[in-house]
Amino acid sequence: MIEMQNVYKTYPNGVVALNDVSVRIKQGEFVYVVGPSGAGKSTFIKMMYREEKPTSGTIMVHGVNLEKLKDSKVPLLRRNIGVVFQDFKLLPKLTVYENVAFALEVIEESPKVIRQKVMEVLELVGLKHKVRSYPSELSGGEQQRVSIARSIVNSPKIVIADEPTGNLDPETSWGIMELFEKINSRGTTIVMATHNREIVNTIRRRVIAMENGKIVRDEAKGEYGYEA
Ligand SMILES: Nc1ncnc2c1ncn2[C@@H]1O[C@H](COP(=O)(O)OP(=O)(O)OP(=O)(O)O)[C@@H](O)[C@H]1O
Ligand SMILES: [Mg+2]
């Protein structure tokens, strides 16, 4: 599903963000990526959907070698990977419905298929009643639900989330986590960078811990493991 071999990433400013990272993530896994700020978590995740390219090393996603993937084929890769961010990244001038539909419209689905799929995912995230609202009219938790709906509307096999609960209060965060659990239970692989110790230590899943650009721990049903 996702495989990295000896991946290094040095940014143009000379910062070594990934230092010999090798990992294999199987279809259907739920993986937390933890570690101190600057450890390389976001960089690690960005490698998976080719937001950043490695300086060296091999990355395979769905059997595709990303090194050999032409730039013109990157949209195809992204269609199979949903991405969720800490700050939601919704389009402010579009309604909830339009924000979710946008992901499908860009691949030229028919209006009927779009409507069906959009309503289905909005129902899944519990926001069917907000289809006509604008992002500014929603709470943070609701906005994150919309962005999750958008990330799964193409039925991707992988959902990648970079601190999806980072801007949310604890109770709202739990609701968002339940949603990721639900998506994972349908067979979707989840890779999530998080600083949320309570969640990691409660919903026990595989934990990949990073420090200084290296994987320092990789445990099934692991713990958060860092002091506040
Ligand atoms: N575009 C960039 N250009 C230069 N350096 C970068 C860039 N992005 C990240 N870095 C550096 O690479 C290192 C790893 O950053 P990264 O964002 O992957 O860390 P992180 O583990 O996600 O941190 P956080 O928990 O704060 O989100 C840091 O030293 C950071 O300053
Ligand atoms: Mg980060």
XYZ file of C-alpha atoms and ligand atoms in Angstrom:
260
model
C 0.000 0.000 0.000
C 2.536 2.601 1.204
C 6.187 1.665 1.254
C 9.207 3.870 1.821
C 12.785 2.710 1.498
C 15.715 4.740 2.750
C 13.970 8.045 2.204
C 15.944 11.238 2.802
C 14.613 14.763 2.507
C 16.785 17.831 2.679
C 14.925 21.101 2.100
C 16.575 23.750 -0.088
C 17.602 25.659 3.068
C 19.703 22.662 4.134
C 17.368 21.336 6.834
C 17.404 17.538 6.921
C 13.741 16.705 7.590
C 13.888 12.975 6.843
C 16.984 10.953 7.551
C 16.831 7.385 6.217
C 13.175 6.551 6.731
C 11.891 3.099 5.789
C 8.356 1.966 6.524
C 5.584 -0.244 5.238
C 1.914 0.508 5.831
C -0.658 -2.083 4.812
C -4.144 -1.592 3.407
C -6.651 -0.974 6.186
C -4.147 0.052 8.859
C -4.692 2.989 11.202
C -1.368 4.661 11.951
C -0.569 7.556 14.255
C 2.597 9.536 13.539
C 3.848 11.211 16.719
C 6.930 13.122 17.824
C 8.135 16.569 18.851
C 7.587 19.651 16.732
C 10.038 19.669 13.833
C 10.579 15.889 13.976
C 9.541 15.490 10.340
C 5.959 14.222 10.686
C 4.410 16.568 8.123
C 7.310 16.026 5.729
C 6.887 12.241 6.098
C 3.188 12.524 5.314
C 3.710 14.911 2.384
C 5.925 12.297 0.718
C 2.901 9.979 0.446
C 0.848 12.252 -1.796
C 3.846 13.832 -3.542
C 3.386 17.252 -1.967
C 7.155 17.027 -1.456
C 9.647 14.846 -3.285
C 12.373 12.924 -1.479
C 15.998 13.901 -2.010
C 16.710 10.185 -2.314
C 15.020 6.890 -1.573
C 12.029 5.011 -2.965
C 8.341 5.578 -2.258
C 5.663 3.208 -3.525
C 1.958 4.021 -3.131
C -0.626 1.584 -4.496
C 2.168 -0.134 -6.370
C 3.172 3.098 -8.101
C 6.755 4.281 -7.792
C 6.346 7.994 -7.060
C 9.815 8.733 -8.387
C 8.711 7.539 -11.808
C 5.301 9.206 -11.621
C 5.000 12.038 -14.113
C 3.770 15.361 -12.739
C 0.765 15.042 -15.060
C -0.232 11.854 -13.211
C -0.104 13.393 -9.733
C -3.829 14.361 -9.811
C -4.608 10.690 -10.445
C -2.584 9.710 -7.384
C -4.316 12.378 -5.279
C -7.714 11.078 -6.289
C -6.845 7.882 -4.458
C -5.625 9.713 -1.371
C -7.816 11.930 0.786
C -6.010 14.648 2.718
C -7.228 16.419 5.866
C -5.455 19.402 7.431
C -5.413 21.046 10.833
C -6.853 24.273 9.392
C -9.526 22.553 7.234
C -8.641 24.456 4.029
C -12.252 24.850 2.900
C -13.059 27.326 0.143
C -14.814 30.228 1.937
C -16.975 31.323 -0.976
C -18.420 27.876 -1.588
C -21.194 26.213 0.405
C -20.694 22.955 2.276
C -22.221 21.111 -0.652
C -20.002 22.878 -3.180
C -16.845 22.337 -1.147
C -17.420 18.598 -1.160
C -18.686 18.459 -4.742
C -15.638 20.375 -5.968
C -13.434 17.303 -5.524
C -15.705 15.341 -7.839
C -16.433 18.079 -10.333
C -12.779 18.399 -11.156
C -12.876 14.839 -12.455
C -15.986 15.487 -14.523
C -18.534 13.302 -12.796
C -22.160 13.657 -13.898
C -24.406 15.985 -11.799
C -26.504 13.035 -10.652
C -23.501 11.033 -9.446
C -22.086 14.131 -7.762
C -25.315 14.799 -5.863
C -25.593 11.197 -4.728
C -21.999 10.925 -3.561
C -21.915 14.329 -1.867
C -25.121 13.689 0.079
C -23.886 10.232 1.062
C -20.650 11.508 2.599
C -22.363 14.491 4.235
C -24.766 12.054 5.838
C -21.834 9.929 7.018
C -20.199 12.925 8.740
C -23.553 14.076 10.142
C -23.842 17.351 8.257
C -26.612 16.736 5.765
C -28.618 19.554 7.348
C -25.832 22.083 6.647
C -25.453 21.604 2.890
C -26.305 25.212 2.117
C -24.173 26.780 4.850
C -20.885 28.519 4.217
C -17.735 27.517 6.143
C -17.847 30.793 8.141
C -21.269 29.751 9.457
C -19.922 26.502 10.920
C -18.094 25.591 14.118
C -14.512 24.306 13.872
C -15.674 20.735 14.409
C -18.296 21.086 11.687
C -15.733 22.555 9.298
C -13.445 19.614 9.965
C -16.330 17.245 9.235
C -16.825 18.964 5.890
C -13.151 18.642 5.081
C -13.289 14.945 6.004
C -16.345 14.518 3.773
C -14.403 16.175 0.970
C -11.416 13.882 1.579
C -13.472 10.696 1.217
C -15.940 11.659 -1.512
C -13.783 9.990 -4.187
C -13.685 6.785 -2.086
C -9.895 6.896 -1.689
C -8.075 3.878 -0.275
C -5.944 6.107 1.937
C -6.797 9.122 4.070
C -3.883 11.183 5.331
C -4.497 13.656 8.126
C -2.034 16.183 9.509
C -3.089 17.116 13.055
C -6.800 17.026 12.214
C -7.788 17.784 15.813
C -5.092 20.411 16.372
C -7.546 23.331 16.295
C -10.397 21.621 18.122
C -11.450 21.321 21.757
C -11.181 17.868 23.403
C -14.824 16.904 23.068
C -15.034 17.909 19.423
C -11.762 16.048 18.813
C -13.290 12.820 20.079
C -16.176 13.203 17.652
C -13.726 13.694 14.794
C -11.774 10.614 15.896
C -14.959 8.530 15.904
C -15.430 9.599 12.323
C -11.911 8.479 11.356
C -12.590 5.169 13.131
C -15.754 4.760 11.089
C -13.905 5.494 7.844
C -11.135 3.060 8.813
C -13.675 0.343 9.657
C -14.830 0.508 6.034
C -11.331 -0.567 4.976
C -9.697 2.815 4.345
C -6.096 3.173 5.471
C -5.593 6.134 7.846
C -2.260 7.851 8.473
C -2.555 10.617 11.038
C 0.080 12.945 12.479
C -1.057 14.053 15.905
C 0.035 15.700 19.137
C -3.047 14.402 20.924
C -1.671 12.148 23.649
C -5.052 11.326 25.160
C -6.462 10.069 21.886
C -3.355 8.026 20.995
C -3.303 6.414 24.435
C -7.014 5.635 24.379
C -7.794 4.535 20.834
C -4.827 2.160 20.617
C -3.402 1.823 17.142
C -0.052 1.491 15.440
C 2.244 4.319 16.536
C 5.195 5.544 14.490
C 7.298 7.930 16.561
C 9.693 10.322 14.844
C 12.590 12.359 16.150
C 15.069 14.406 14.146
C 13.864 12.989 10.851
C 14.109 9.361 11.934
C 11.590 6.726 12.961
C 12.618 5.923 16.525
C 9.696 3.658 17.446
C 7.100 1.672 15.525
C 4.638 -0.330 17.608
C 1.298 -2.018 17.045
C -1.117 -0.622 19.646
C 1.574 1.746 20.845
C 1.524 4.723 23.188
C 2.100 8.422 22.662
C 5.179 8.213 24.835
C 6.327 11.845 25.107
C 5.994 14.158 28.093
C 3.775 17.191 27.536
N 9.235 23.856 3.137
C 10.241 23.784 4.034
N 11.419 24.393 3.783
C 12.433 24.304 4.649
N 12.396 23.633 5.805
C 11.247 23.013 6.119
C 10.105 23.056 5.255
N 9.114 22.339 5.832
C 9.601 21.878 6.989
N 10.893 22.276 7.174
C 11.782 21.905 8.298
O 11.875 20.493 8.325
C 11.821 20.006 9.657
C 10.659 19.047 9.794
O 9.457 19.778 9.637
P 8.014 19.107 9.680
O 7.038 20.151 9.317
O 8.041 17.867 8.883
O 7.908 18.743 11.243
P 6.660 18.236 12.101
O 7.098 17.016 12.825
O 5.475 18.120 11.231
O 6.450 19.401 13.168
P 5.105 19.956 13.859
O 4.753 18.994 14.951
O 5.508 21.289 14.416
O 4.056 20.068 12.799
C 11.755 21.233 10.555
O 13.051 21.535 10.968
C 11.193 22.299 9.649
O 11.651 23.573 10.042
Mg 3.655 19.104 11.175
